[in-house]
Coordinates of C-alpha atoms and ligand atoms in Angstrom, one line a residue:
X1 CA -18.8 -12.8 -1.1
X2 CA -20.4 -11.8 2.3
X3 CA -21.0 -15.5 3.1
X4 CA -16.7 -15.8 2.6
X5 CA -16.1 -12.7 4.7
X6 CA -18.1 -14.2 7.5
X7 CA -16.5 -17.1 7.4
X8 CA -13.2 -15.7 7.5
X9 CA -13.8 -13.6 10.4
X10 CA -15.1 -16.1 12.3
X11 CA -12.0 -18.4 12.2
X12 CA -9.6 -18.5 15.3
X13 CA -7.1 -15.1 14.4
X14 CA -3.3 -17.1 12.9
X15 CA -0.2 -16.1 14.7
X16 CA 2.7 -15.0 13.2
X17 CA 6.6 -14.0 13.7
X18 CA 8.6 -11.2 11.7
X19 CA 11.6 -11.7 10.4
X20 CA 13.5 -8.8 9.0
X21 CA 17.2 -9.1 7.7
X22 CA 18.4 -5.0 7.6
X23 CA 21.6 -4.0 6.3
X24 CA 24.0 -2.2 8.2
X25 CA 23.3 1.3 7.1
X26 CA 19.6 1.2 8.6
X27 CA 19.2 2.3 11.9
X28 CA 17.7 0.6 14.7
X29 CA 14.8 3.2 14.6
X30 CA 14.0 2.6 10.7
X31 CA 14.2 -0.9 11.6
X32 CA 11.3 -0.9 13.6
X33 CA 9.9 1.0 12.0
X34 CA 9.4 -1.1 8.7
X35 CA 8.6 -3.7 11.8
X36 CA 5.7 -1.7 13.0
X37 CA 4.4 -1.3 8.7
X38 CA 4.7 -5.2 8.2
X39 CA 3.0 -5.7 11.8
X40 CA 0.2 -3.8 10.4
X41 CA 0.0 -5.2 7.5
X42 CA -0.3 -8.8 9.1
X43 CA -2.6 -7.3 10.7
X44 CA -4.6 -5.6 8.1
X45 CA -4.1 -9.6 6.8
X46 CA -5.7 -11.1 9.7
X47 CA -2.5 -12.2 12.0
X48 CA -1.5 -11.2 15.4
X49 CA 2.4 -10.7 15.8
X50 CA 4.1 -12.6 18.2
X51 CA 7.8 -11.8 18.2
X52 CA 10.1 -10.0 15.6
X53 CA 13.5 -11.3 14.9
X54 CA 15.8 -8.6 13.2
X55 CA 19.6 -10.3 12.3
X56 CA 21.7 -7.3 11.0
X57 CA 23.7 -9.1 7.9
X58 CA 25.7 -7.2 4.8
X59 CA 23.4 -9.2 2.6
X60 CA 20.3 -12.2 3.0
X61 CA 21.4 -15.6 3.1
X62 CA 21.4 -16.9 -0.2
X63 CA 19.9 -20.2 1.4
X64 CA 18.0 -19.2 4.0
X65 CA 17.6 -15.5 4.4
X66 CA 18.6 -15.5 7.7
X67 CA 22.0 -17.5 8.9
X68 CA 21.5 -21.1 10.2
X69 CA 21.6 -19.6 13.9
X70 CA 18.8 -17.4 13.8
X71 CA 17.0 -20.0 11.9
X72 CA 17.3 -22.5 15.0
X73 CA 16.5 -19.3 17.0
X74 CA 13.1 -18.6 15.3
X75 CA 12.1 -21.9 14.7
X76 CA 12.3 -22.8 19.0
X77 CA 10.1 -20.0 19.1
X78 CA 7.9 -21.1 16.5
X79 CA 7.3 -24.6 17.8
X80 CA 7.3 -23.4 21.5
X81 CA 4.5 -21.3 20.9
X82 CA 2.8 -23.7 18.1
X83 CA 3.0 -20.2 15.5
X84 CA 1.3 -20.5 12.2
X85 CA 3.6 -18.5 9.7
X86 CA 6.8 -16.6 9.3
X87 CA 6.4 -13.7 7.7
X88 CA 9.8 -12.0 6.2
X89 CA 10.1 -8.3 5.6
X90 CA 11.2 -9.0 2.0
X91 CA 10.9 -10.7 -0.9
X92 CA 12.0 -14.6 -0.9
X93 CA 13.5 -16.3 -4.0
X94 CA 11.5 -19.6 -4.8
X95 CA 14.2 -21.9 -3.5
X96 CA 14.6 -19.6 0.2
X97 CA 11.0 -20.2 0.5
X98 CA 11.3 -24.2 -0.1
X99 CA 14.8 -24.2 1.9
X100 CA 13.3 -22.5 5.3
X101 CA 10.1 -24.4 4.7
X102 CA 11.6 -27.7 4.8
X103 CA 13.2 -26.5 8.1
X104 CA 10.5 -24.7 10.0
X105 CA 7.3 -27.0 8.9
X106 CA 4.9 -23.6 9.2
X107 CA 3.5 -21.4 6.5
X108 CA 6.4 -18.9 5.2
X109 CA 5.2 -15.6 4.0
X110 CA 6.7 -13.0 2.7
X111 CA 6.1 -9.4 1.8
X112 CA 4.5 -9.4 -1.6
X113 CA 2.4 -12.7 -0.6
X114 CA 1.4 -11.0 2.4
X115 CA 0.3 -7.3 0.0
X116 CA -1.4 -9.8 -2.5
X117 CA -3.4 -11.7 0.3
X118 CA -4.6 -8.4 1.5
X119 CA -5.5 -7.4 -2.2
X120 CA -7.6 -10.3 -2.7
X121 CA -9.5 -9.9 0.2
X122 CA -10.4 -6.1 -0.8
X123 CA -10.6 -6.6 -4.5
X124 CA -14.7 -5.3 -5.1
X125 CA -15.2 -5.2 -8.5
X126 CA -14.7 -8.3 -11.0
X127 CA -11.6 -6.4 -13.1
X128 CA -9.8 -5.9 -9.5
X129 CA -10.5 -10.1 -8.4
X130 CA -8.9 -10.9 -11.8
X131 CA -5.9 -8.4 -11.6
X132 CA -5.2 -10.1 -8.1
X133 CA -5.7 -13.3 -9.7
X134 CA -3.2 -12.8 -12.5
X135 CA -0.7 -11.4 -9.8
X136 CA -1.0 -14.1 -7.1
X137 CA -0.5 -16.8 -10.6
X138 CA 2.1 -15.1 -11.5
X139 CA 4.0 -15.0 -8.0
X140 CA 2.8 -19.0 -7.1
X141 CA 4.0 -20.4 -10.5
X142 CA 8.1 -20.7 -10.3
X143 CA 6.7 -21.5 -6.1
X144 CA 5.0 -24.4 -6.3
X145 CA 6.1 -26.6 -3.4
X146 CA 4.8 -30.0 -2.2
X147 CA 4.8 -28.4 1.6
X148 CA 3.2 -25.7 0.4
X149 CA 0.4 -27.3 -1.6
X150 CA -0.1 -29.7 1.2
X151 CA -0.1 -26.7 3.7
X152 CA -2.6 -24.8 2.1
X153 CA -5.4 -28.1 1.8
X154 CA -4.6 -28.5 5.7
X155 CA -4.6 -25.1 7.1
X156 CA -6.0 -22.5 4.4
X157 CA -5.9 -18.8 5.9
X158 CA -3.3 -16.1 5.4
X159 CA -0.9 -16.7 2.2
X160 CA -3.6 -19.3 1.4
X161 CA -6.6 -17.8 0.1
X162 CA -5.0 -17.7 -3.2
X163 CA -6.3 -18.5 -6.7
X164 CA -8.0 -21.8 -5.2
X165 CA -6.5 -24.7 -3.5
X166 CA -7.3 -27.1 -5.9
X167 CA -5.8 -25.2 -8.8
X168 CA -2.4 -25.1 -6.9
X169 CA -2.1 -28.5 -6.2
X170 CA -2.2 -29.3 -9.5
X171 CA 0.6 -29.0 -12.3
X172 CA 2.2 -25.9 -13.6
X173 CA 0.7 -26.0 -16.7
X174 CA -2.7 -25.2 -15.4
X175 CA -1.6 -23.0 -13.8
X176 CA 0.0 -21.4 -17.1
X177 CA -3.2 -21.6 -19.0
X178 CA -5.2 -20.1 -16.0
X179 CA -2.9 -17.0 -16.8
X180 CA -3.3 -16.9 -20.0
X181 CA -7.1 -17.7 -19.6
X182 CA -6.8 -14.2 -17.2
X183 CA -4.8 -12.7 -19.7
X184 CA -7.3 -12.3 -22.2
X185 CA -9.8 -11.6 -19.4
X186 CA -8.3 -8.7 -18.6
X187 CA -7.7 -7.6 -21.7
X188 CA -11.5 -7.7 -22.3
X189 CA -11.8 -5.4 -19.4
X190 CA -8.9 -3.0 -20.7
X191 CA -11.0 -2.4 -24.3
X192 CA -14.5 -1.3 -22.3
X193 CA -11.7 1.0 -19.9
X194 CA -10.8 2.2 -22.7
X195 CA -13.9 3.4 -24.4
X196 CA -15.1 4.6 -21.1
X197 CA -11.8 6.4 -21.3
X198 CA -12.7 7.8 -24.7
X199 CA -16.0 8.9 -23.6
X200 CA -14.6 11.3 -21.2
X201 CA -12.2 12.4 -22.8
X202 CA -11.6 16.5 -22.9
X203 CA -12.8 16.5 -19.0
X204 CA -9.7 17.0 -17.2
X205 CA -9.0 14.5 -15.0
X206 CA -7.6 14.3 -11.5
X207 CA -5.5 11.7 -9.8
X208 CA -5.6 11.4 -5.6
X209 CA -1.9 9.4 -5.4
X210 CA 0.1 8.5 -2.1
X211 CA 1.2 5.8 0.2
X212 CA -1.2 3.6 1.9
X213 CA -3.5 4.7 4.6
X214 CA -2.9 8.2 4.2
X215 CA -6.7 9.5 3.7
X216 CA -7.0 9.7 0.2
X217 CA -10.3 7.4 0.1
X218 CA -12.0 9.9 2.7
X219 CA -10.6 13.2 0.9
X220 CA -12.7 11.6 -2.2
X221 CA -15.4 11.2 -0.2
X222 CA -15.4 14.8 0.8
X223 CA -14.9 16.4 -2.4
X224 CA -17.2 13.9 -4.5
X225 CA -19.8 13.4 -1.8
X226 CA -19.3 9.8 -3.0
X227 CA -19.0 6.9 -0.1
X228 CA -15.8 4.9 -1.1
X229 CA -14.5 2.3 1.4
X230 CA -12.2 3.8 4.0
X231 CA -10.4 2.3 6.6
X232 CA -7.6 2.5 9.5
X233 CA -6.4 -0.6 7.3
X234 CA -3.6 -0.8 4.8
X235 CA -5.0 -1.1 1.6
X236 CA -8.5 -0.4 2.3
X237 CA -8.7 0.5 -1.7
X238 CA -7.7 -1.7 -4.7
X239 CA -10.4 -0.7 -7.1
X240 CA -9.8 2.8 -8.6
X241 CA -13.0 4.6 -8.7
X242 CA -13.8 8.0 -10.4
X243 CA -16.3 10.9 -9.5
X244 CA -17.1 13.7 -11.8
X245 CA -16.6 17.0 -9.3
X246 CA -17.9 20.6 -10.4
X247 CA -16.1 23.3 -8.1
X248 CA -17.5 26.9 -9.5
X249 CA -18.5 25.5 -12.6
X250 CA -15.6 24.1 -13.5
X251 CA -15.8 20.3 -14.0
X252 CA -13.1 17.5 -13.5
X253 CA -12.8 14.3 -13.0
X254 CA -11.5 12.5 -9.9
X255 CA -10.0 9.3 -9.1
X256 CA -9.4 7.1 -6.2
X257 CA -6.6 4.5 -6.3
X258 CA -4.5 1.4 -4.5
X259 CA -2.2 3.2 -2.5
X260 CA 1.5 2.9 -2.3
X261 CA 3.8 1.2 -0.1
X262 CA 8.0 0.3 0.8
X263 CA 9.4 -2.6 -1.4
X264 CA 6.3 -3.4 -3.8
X265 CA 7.3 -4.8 -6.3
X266 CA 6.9 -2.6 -9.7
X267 CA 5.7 -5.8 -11.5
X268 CA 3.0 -6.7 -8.8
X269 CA 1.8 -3.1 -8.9
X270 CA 2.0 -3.7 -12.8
X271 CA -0.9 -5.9 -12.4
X272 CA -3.1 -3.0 -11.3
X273 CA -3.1 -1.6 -14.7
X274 CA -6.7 0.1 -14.8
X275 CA -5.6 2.1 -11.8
X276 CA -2.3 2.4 -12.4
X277 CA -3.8 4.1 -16.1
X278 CA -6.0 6.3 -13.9
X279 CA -2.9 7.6 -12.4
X280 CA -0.5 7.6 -15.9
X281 CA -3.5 9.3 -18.1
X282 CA -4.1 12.4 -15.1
X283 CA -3.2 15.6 -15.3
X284 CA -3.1 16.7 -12.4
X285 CA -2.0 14.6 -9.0
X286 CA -3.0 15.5 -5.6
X287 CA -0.4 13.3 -3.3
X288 CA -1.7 13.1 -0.1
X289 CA 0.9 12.7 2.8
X290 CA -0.2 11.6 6.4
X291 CA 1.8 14.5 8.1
X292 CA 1.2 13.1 11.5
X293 CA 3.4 9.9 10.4
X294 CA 7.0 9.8 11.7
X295 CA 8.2 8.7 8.4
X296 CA 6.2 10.7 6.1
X297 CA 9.2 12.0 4.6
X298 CA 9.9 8.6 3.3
X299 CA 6.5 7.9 2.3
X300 CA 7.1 10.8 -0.2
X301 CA 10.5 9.6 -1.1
X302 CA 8.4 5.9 -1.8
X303 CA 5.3 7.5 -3.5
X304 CA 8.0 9.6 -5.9
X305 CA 9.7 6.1 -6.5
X306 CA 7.1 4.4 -7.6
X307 CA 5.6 7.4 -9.9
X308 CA 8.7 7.0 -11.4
X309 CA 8.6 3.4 -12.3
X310 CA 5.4 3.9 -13.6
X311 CA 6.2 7.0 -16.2
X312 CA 4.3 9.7 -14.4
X313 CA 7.1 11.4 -12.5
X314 CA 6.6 14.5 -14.7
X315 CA 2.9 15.0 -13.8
X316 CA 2.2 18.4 -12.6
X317 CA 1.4 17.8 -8.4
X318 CA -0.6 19.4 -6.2
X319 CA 1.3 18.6 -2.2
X320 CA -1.4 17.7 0.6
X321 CA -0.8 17.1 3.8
X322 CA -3.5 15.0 5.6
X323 CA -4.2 14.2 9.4
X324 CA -2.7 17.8 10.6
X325 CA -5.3 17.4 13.7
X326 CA -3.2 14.2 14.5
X327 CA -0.1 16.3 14.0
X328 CA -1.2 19.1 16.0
X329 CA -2.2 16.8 18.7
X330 CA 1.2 14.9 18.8
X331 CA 3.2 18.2 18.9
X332 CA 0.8 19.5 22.0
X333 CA 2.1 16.1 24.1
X334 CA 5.7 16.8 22.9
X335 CA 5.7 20.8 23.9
X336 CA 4.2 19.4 27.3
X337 CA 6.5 16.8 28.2
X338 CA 9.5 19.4 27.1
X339 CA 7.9 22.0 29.3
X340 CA 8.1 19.4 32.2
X341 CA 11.7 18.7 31.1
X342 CA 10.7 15.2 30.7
X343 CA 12.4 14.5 27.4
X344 CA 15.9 16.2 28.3
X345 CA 17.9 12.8 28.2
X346 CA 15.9 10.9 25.5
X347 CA 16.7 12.1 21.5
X348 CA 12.8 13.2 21.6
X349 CA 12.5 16.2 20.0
X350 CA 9.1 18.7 19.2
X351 CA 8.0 18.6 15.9
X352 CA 8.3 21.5 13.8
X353 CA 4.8 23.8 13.2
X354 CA 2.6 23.8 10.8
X355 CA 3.7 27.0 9.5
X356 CA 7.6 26.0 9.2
X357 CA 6.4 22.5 7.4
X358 CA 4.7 24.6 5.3
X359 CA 7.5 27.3 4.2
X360 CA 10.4 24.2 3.9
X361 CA 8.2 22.1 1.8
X362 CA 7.0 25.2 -1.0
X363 CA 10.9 26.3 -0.7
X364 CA 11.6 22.7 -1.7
X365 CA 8.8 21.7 -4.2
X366 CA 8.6 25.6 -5.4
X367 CA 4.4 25.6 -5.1
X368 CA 1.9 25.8 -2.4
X369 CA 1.4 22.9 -0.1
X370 CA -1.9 22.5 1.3
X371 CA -2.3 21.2 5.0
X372 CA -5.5 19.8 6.0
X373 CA -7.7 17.4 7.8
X374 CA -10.0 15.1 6.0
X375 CA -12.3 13.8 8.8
X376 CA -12.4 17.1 11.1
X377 CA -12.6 19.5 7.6
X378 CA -9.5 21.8 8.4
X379 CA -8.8 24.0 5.5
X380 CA -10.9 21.9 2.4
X381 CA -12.3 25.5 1.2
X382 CA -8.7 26.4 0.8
X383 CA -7.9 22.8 -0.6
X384 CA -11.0 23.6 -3.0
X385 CA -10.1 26.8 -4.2
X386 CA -6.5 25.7 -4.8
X387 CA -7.5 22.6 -6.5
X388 CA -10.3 24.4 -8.7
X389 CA -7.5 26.9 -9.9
X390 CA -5.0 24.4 -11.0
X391 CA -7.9 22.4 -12.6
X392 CA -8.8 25.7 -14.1
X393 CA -5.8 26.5 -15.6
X394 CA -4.8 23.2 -17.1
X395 CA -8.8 23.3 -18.7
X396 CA -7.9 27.2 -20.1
X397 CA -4.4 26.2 -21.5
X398 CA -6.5 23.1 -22.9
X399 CA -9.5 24.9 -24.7
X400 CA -8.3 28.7 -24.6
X401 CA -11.3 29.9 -26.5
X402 CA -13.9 28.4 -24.1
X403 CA -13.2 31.0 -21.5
Ligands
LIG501 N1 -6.8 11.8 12.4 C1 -7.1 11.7 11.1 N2 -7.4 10.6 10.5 C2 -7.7 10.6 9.1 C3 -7.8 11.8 8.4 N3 -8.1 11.4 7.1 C4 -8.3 10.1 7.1 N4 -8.1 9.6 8.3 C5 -8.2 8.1 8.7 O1 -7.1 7.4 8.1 C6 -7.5 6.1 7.8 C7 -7.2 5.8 6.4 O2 -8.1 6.5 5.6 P1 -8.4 6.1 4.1 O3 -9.2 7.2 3.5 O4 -9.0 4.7 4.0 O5 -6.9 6.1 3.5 P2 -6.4 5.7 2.0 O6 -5.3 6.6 1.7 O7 -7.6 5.7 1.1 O8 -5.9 4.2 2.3 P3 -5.7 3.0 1.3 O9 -6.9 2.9 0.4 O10 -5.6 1.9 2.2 O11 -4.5 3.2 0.5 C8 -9.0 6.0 8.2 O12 -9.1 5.5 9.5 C9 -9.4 7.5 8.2 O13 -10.5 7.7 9.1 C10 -7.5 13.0 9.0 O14 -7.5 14.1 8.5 N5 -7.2 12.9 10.4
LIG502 MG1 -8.4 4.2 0.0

């Protein structure tokens, strides 16, 4: 594994262009926005960005995503500048992929291949390599492409480091048992999860939930003392890991998991089952927000999504706002520069305080919201406390004689 990693970092960093294809509602400022998240996660991926084509259509190109113009417009770019992949914003149906391929002669990625690549390089334990496994078979099979096969023994790299070159070269049917090879893999996996499960049962159990990056694998950290990965990275987590946590005697248990993100697919996500069962069997979720974000309001809206597709939209939540150093410090620059009048023509505008976020999100969600920092340890007592009395409770209603 560390012998791969090195390897992989030593290798010249790939180049890539974004393509996004928004529809007419989105603004120009969302746009870059999702921009700036897939840049990021190319990043996170190992590729520098190059250029980012947006075309504003009412709907993709059934053949080619974008129209045949842009297409001639991205692949000058992409042969001027000798760039290794084209990485779209969105999903690609099988035959886009093989259409623009054909065209552009360069690796085409798109947003799940991109999210599973990164997966596979974080995957630790041996359940998580075979969920990512499962999920990259599952997305290659109807994708199988002469270029891309070809591509992939030549260049290797991002969108590449799939379930093994030599397995994709060969038919689908290999493929098709490797899955169900996996399948039963993972259902091995799914039994021990679930007498681990039944071992710990009546301990109430605790589920940090929220969209990528956000500082949930440090807040574990803090409140288990435990030393999970954590990174400036998306998806620095894909294992879900627990912690037993005693606050004033009262015990519960706590679990990390993958975070969240725009557009992932339910049925990639699916694939995550241990964690995504971490999350459905809780009974309690802490969602951590990064407040300091300028779209952390659609990070919620994403999070609550995708809670819903997974049956745990009815969970009782606990609302924590993360990063409120960062917050604190980007409001600072903004009361400065309107002090100065510098902002008077742009739309920039000061960010509320901490005290109004606080009063509009209980009005909305009708319970407290906690606002804290993770790394420089603003308000955890009050996070404690708060979290040890809703822990508390649910133990109390559970077992009300074992006061
Ligand atoms: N400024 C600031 N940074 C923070 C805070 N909490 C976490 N971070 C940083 O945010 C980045 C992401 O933190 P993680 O704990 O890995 O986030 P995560 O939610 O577990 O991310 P994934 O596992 O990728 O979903 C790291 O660089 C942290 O150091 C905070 O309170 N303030
Ligand atoms: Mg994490």
């Amino acid at each position: 594994m560390a012998k791969q990693k090195f390897f992989e970092t030593s290798k010249p960093q790939e180049t890539a262009v974004l393509v996004a294809v928004p529809g007419y509602r989105q603004t120009d400022e969302q746009t870059e926005e999702y921009l700036d998240e897939l840049a990021f996660l190319a990043e996170t991926a190992g590729a520098q960005t190059l250029k980012r084509f947006v075309q504003k259509l009412d709907k993709p190109d059934v053949r080619t995503f974008v129209g045949s113009g842009k297409l001639d417009e991205i692949q000058a770019f992409v042969k001027e500048h000798g760039v290794d992949m084209v990485i779209f914003d969105d999903d690609l149906s099988p035959s886009q992929v093989r259409n623009i391929e054909r065209e552009m002669q360069v690796k085409i990625v798109d947003r799940s291949l991109l999210i599973l690549d990164i997966f596979a390089l974080r995957a630790k334990t041996a359940q998580a390599h075979a969920q990512v496994e499962m999920a990259q078979y599952q997305y290659l099979l109807p994708r199988l492409t002469n270029l891309w096969t070809h591509l992939s023994k030549q260049k290797g790299g991002i969108g590449m480091k799939g379930p093994g070159e030599t397995e994709i070269e060969t038919d689908r049917r290999i493929v098709r048992d490797k899955i169900s090879l996996l399948r039963e893999r993972l259902k091995k996996f799914e039994k021990q999860n679930f007498e681990q499960r039944k071992a710990r049962a009546g301990i109430v159990r605790v589920a940090l939930v929220g969209y990528t990056n956000v500082g949930k694998s440090t807040l574990m950290n803090l409140l288990s003392k435990s030393e999970v990965f954590a990174e400036n990275k998306l998806f620095a987590t894909v294992d879900a890991t627990v912690r037993k946590v005693v606050l004033d005697n009262v015990p519960f248990l706590l679990s990390d998991t993958v975070g969240f993100i725009r557009k992932l697919p339910t049925k990639l996500i699916e694939s995550f089952k241990s964690t995504l069962d971490e999350i459905r069997e809780a009974d309690l979720l802490v969602h951590v927000v990064d407040v300091s974000h300028p779209s952390f309001e659609d990070h919620i809206a994403v999070v609550n999504e995708t809670l819903k597709d997974i049956n745990s939209a009815d969970k009782p939540v606990l609302l924590v706002f993360n990063k409120i150093d960062e917050y604190l410090k980007q409001r600072e620059l903004e009361l400065q520069e309107e002090n100065q009048g510098m902002n008077e023509e742009s739309e920039h505008h000061v960010r509320p305080s901490i005290e109004d976020l606080k009063a509009t999100y209980m009005a909305k969600e009708h319970a407290p919201a906690m606002f804290i920092s993770a790394t420089d340890r603003l308000n955890i007592d009050a996070l404690r406390e708060e979290l040890q009395r809703r822990v508390a409770e649910i133990h109390y209603q559970r077992y009300p004689n074992n006061v």
